[in-house]
Each structure stands twice: as structure tokens, then as C-alpha cells.
XYZ file of C-alpha atoms in Angstrom:
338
model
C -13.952 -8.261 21.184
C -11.835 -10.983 19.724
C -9.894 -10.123 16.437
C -11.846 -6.785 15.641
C -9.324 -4.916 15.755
C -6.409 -4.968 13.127
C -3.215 -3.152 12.315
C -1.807 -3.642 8.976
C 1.787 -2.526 7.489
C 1.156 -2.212 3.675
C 4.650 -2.074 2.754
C 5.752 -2.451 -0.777
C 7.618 -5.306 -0.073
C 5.989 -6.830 3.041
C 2.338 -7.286 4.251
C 2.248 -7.728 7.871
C -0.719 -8.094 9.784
C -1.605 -7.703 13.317
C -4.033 -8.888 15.118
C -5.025 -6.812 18.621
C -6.003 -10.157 20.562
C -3.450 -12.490 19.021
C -0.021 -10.471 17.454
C 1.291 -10.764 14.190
C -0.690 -13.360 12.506
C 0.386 -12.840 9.053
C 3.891 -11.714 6.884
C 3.352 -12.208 3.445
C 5.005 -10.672 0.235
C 3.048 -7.698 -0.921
C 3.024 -9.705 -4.313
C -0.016 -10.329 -6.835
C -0.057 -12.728 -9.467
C -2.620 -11.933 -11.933
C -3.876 -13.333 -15.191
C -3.049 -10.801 -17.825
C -6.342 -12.369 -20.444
C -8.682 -12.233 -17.736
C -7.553 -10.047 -15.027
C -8.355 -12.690 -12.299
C -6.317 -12.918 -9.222
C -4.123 -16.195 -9.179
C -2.164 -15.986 -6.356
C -1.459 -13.509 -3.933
C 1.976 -13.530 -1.151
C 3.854 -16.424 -0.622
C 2.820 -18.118 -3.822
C 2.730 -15.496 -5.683
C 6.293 -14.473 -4.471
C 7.583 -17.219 -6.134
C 6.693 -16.219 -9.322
C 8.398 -13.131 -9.409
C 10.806 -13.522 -12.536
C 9.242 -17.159 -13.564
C 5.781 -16.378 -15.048
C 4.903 -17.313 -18.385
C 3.494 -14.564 -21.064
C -0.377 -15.047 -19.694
C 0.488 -14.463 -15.858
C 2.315 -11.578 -14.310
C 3.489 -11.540 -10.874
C 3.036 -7.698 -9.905
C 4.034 -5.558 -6.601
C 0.784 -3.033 -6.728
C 2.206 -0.568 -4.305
C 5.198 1.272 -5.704
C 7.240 3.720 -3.274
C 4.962 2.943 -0.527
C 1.859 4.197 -2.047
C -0.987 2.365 -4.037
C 0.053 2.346 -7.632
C -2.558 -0.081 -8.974
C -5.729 0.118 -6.815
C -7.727 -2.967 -8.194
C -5.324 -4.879 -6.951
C -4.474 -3.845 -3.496
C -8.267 -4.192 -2.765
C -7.981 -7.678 -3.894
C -5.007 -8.003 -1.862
C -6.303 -6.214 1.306
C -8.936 -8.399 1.173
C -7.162 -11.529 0.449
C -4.975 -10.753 3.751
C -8.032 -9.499 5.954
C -9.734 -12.869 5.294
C -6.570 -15.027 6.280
C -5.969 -13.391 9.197
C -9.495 -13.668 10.620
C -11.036 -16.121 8.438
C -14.260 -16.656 11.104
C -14.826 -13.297 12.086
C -18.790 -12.566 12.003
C -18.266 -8.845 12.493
C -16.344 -6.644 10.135
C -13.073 -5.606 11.763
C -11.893 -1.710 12.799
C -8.268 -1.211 10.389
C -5.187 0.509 10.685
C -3.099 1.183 8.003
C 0.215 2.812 7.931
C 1.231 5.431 5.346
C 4.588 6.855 4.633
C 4.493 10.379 6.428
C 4.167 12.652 3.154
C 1.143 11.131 1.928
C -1.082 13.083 0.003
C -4.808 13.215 0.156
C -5.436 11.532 -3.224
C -3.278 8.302 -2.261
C -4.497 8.337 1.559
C -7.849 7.758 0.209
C -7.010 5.523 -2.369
C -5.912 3.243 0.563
C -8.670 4.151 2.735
C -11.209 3.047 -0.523
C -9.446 -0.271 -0.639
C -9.549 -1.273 2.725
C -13.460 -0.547 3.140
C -13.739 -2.433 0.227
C -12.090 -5.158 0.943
C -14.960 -5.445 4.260
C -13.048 -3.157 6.811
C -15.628 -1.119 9.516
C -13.939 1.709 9.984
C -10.376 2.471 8.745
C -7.705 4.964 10.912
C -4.482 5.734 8.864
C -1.306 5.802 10.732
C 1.668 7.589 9.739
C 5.013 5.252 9.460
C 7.294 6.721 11.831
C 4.298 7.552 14.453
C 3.669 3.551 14.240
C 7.520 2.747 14.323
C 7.608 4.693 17.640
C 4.760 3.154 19.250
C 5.857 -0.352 17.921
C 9.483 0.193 19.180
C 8.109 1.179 22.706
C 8.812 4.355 22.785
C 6.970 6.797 25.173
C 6.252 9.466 22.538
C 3.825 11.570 24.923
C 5.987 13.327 27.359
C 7.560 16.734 26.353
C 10.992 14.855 25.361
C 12.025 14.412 21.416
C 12.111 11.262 20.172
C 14.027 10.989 16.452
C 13.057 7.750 14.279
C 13.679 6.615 10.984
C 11.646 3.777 9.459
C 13.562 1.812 6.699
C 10.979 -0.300 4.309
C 10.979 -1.301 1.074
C 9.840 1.333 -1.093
C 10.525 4.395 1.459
C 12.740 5.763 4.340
C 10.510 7.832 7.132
C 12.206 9.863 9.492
C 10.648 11.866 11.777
C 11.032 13.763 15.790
C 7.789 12.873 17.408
C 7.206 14.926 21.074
C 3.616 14.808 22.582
C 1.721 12.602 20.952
C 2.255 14.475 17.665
C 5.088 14.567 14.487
C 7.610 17.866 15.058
C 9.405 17.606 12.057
C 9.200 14.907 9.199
C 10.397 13.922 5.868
C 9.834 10.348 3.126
C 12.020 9.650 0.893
C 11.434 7.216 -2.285
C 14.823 5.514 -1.399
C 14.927 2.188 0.518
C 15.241 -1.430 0.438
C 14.398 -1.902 -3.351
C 16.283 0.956 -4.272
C 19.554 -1.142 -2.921
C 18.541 -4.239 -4.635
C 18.384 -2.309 -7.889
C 21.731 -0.654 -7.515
C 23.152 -3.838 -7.047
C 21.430 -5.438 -10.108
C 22.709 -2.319 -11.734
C 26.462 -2.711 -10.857
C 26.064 -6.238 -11.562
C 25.102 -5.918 -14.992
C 27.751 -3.166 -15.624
C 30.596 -4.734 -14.263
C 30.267 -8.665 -15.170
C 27.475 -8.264 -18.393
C 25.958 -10.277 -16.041
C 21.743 -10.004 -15.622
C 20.693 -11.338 -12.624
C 17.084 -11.198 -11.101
C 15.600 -9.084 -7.796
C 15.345 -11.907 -5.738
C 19.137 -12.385 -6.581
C 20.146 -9.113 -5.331
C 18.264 -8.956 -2.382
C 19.745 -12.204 -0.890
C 23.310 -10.425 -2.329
C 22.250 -7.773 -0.019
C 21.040 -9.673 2.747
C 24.375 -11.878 2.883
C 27.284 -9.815 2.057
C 26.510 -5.843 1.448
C 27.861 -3.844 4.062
C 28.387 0.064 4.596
C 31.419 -0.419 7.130
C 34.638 -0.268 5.416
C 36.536 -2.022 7.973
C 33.956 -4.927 8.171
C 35.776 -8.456 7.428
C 35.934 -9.070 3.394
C 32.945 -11.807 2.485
C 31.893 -13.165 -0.768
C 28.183 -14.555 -2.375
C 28.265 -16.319 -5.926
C 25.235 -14.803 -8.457
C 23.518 -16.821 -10.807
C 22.110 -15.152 -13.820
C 22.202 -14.881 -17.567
C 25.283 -13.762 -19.030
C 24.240 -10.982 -21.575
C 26.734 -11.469 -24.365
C 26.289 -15.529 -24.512
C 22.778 -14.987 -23.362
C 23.848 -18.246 -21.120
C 23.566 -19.126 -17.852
C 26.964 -17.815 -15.860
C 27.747 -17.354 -12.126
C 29.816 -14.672 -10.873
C 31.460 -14.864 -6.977
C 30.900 -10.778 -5.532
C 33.216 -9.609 -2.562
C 31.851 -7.451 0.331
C 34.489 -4.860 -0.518
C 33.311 -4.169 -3.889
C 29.916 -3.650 -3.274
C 30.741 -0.982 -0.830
C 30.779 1.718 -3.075
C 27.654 0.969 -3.987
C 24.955 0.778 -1.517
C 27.316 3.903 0.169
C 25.943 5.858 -1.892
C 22.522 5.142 -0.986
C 23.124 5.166 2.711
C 24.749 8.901 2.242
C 21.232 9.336 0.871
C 19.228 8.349 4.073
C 21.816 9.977 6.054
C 21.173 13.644 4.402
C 17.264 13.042 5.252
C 18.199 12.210 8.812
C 20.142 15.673 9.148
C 17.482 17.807 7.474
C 15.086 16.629 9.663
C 17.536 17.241 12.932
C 18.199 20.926 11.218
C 14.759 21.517 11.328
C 13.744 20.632 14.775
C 13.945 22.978 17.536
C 16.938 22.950 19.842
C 15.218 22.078 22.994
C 14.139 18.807 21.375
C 17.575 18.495 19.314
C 18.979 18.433 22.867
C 16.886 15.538 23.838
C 17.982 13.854 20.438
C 21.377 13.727 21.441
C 20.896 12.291 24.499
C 17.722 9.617 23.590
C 19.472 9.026 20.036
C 17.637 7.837 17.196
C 16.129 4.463 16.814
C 15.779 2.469 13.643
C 12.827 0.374 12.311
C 11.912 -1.395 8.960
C 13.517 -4.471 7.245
C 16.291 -1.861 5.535
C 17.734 -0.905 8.707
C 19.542 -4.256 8.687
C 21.842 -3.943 6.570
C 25.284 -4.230 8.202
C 26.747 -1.558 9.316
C 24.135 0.749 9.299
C 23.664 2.040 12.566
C 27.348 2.835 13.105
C 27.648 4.369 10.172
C 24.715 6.705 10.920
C 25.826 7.278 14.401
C 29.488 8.296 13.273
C 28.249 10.541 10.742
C 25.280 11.963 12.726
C 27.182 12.140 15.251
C 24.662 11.066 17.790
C 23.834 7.437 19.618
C 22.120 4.986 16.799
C 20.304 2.012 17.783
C 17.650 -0.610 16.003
C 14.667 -1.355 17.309
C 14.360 -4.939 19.600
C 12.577 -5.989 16.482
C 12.752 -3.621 13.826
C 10.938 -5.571 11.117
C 7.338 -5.761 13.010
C 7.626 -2.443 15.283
C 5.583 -0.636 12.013
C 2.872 -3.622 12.302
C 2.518 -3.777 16.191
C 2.858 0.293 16.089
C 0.109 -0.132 13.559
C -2.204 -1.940 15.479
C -1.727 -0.845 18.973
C -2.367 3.005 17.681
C -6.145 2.394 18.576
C -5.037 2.716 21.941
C -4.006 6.429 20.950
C -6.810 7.528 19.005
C -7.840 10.662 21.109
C -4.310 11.506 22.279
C -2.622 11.783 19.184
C -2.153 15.771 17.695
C -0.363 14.870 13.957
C 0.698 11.579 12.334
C -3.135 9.708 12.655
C -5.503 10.404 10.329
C -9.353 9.018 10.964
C -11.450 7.430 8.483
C -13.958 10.237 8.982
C -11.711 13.006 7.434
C -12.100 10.448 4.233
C -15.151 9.763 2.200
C -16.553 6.091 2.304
């Protein structure tokens, strides 16, 4: 049947949507602008994106997932909903969901999201976890006897996990991604050059020049923001170099969650992850530098996905295929209340 059956990636800075019949059909900010009088929904994604930072007192332009899990559930419904309706806007019959969760969900937030999504006019809702849908999304074939070691990069958290037969081996999430980089480098901003700039700021600082290879050519990005002192506008010009330090320390971070998990896994499969490598997904594994700074320190073969931003979303929405083969990492809607 046409469109019944969709895969969403409710990331905590993205919404993508995927639709089994026609592919990504939606990649909207996971953004809600609401009226703080009234509580009525404004705007929600793109629009409401672009009031991040700009809103008078009345409106605020919330992100109502936090760390990759629901942190205000009125609004997520409203948002499911909003994005269920654009992506199949003349669909007579209610369409099956799948939802990705980061891999150390609990039960209380797992059915928080399972709650919204019914409620938003879902038939039946499967939750997928992260790295399981990175896998699948990335093309991996995660059901022979052979260990497969991912990490999934997002906004709000890092998954890494070494999937074998169908099921999860080893796993850990950690509250450290994206967002947490943009924040550092609002941080460091502010210390160094009493300089306040905004999110969006950083994250296009991020996007442009930050870079965990130290030999990587020197490159430079001018800030706009409010200089705290005058309280005037000011611009400041950043170098690549000096930022280094910086989002280091938060790749170290990811890189000590990678080698847990590779302590933990058996050797027969740690074999296998040595020669397969590991393969990256998510919007944070882009930052420069990345992979070969993983794969020096791992010490083991580091690649990204073919396309690393929508293997959680097509992961997501192709795991109906794997409903009855899948031992860990896919929870049905019927181990939830509706």
C-alpha cells in the first residue's frame, strides 16, 4: 500500500521522514514555535527554525526533544503530527511508524514517544534503536555471524554499538554530540572575545572552519554577535587553529565511548571489527577530520556512511522489512501500552 508505511528520525536537531514508497520526503528542524499566552502552536520546522534567537517576549521558538529523548511531550505530539500530515497529506488510512531511539532508552521515555506518535494518528508504532537503523540505512548486512561496529553522530547523542545477527552485542549513548560542539564553541567565544554570539552562529562556525586534524590547512569564519561589555554589535574573524582545542576535547569524548564498547565485545567479533572497521552515521560525523582522527586513535579502518545524514531515516523506515528477524535493538508497539 502506498505511503503506509513510515520511518521517522526524531532527532533533536533534525526531523527526517521517510516514506516506504517514495524516500525521504521530509527534513525539517525539530523546532516548535509556540505562543507562550495561549500555548498554541505557531510554527513548526523550517519557519519555526528561523525564529530561534529572534522571537519576541509572547512567542518562544523551542527544541522539545533534549538529548535525544522527549523533554516536553505536548509538543512533540503536535510536532509528530504536524510532520505525519506533510508527508502524507492524502492518506485515507492511518500509517504503520517507526521511530528511532537512542540505544539506552528507558521504558518511561520509549513510551512517551510511542504515546505521541499514536496520538498524533499513527496505526501501529515499532521503535528502532539508532545504531540498529544506522546499520540498516548504511547497507550494512548485519545478519550474518560477522561484527559490524557503528557509531551514529546526531544532535543531541552519539550511539555506538557492534551489531552481529540481527541483534545489538554491545552498546553505549552518550549525551554528547552535535549541540554539545556548538555550545563549546559559543562558550570559548564568549570567554575569549566577551563576545555573545547565537547557536545558529556556532553551528555554521562549526560547519565551515572547526576541524579535529591538527595538520589540516589554517581557515578563518568572521562571527557576528553582541559584544558583552558595549552590549554592541561586534564581529570577531576565528582561525581553524584555535578552535582546535576545543571541539578536541569533545571528540576525545566520543572516542573513549567507541573503545569501551570495542573492550566489551568479544574477541571473535573484535576480530571482524578490525578487518570490517567502523562506519559513521549522523550529521556530527562531518566534522572534518573526524574519521581519521578516530581511525588513528582506534587504531582500526574509519569510514562515513555514502550518506551519513539520512542512513538513521532510511534505516528507520526500511526496519519493517526486519520485524521478525531482529533479536535486540527493535522494540514493538505491543510491548507498550496504547
Amino acid at each position: 500500500m502506498h505511503g503506509m508505511d513510515i520511518g521517522i528520525d526524531l532527532g533533536t536537531a533534525t526531523v527526517l521522514v521517510y516514506d516506504s514508497a517514495r524516500g525521504i520526503v521530509l527534513r525539517e528542524p525539530s523546532v516548535v514555535a509556540v505562543n507562550t499566552r495561549t500555548g498554541d502552536i505557531l510554527a513548526v520546522g523550517e519557519e519555526a527554525h528561523a525564529m530561534l534567537g529572534k522571537t519576541p517576549a509572547t512567542i518562544a521558538a523551542i527544541r522539545p526533544l533534549e538529548d535525544g529523548v522527549i523533554s516536553d511531550y505536548k509538543t512533540t505530539e503536535q510536532m509528530i503530527k504536524y510532520f505525519l500530515k506533510k508527508a502524507c497529506p492524502t492518506s485515507v488510512v492511518k500509517p504503520r511508524v517507526a521511530l528511532c531511539v537512542p540505544s539506552l532508552v528507558t521504558n518511561v521515555e520509549a513510551q512517551a514517544v510511542v504515546d505521541a506518535a499514536v496520538a498524533a494518528g499513527a496505526r501501529s508504532v515499532y521503535l528502532i534503536e539508532e545504531p540498529v537503523a544506522a546499520a540498516i540505512g548504511s547497507g550494512l548486512d548485519i545478519s550474518r555471524p560477522n561484527g559490524n561496529l557503528i557509531l551514529d553522530i546526531g544532535g543531541g547523542t552519539s550511539d555506538v554499538a557492534v551489531l552481529s545477527l540481527n541483534g545489538i552485542v554491545c552498546k553505549t549513548s552518550i549525551k554528547l554530540a552535535g549541540d554539545k560542539f556548538n555550545a563549546a564553541i559559543v562558550r570559548y567565544v564568549r570567554g575569549r572575545y566577551n563576545l555573545l554570539i547565537g547557536e545558529r552562529m556556532a553551528e555554521q562556525v562549526k560547519m565551515a572552519i572547526a576541524s579535529v586534524d591538527e595538520a589540516a590547512p589554517e581557515a578563518t569564519y568572521e562571527v557576528k554577535g553582541r559584544n558583552l561589555a558595549a552590549g554592541l554589535p561586534a564581529r570577531q574573524t576565528i582561525t581553524r587553529s584555535e578552535l582546535f582545542p576545543v571541539v578536541l576535547e569533545l571528540a576525545a569524548e566520543i572516542r573513549d565511548a567507541v573503545h569501551s564498547v570495542v573492550e566489551r565485545t568479544p574477541p571473535e567479533l573484535v576480530g571482524d571489527i578490525y578487518e570490517n572497521g567502523m562506519v559513521m552515521t549522523g550529521g556530527g560525523c562531518l566534522l572534518h577530520g573526524l574519521d581519521t582522527y578516530l581511525s588513528r586513535m582506534l587504531k582500526l579502518p574509519v569510514r562515513r556512511a555514502e550518506n551519513p545524514v539520512e542512513s538513521v531515516a532510511v534505516g528507520t523506515g526500511l526496519s519493517f522489512g526486519y520485524i521478525d528477524q531482529l533479536v535486540d535493538g527493535f522494540v514493538t508497539s505491543s510491548t507498550h501500552k496504547h
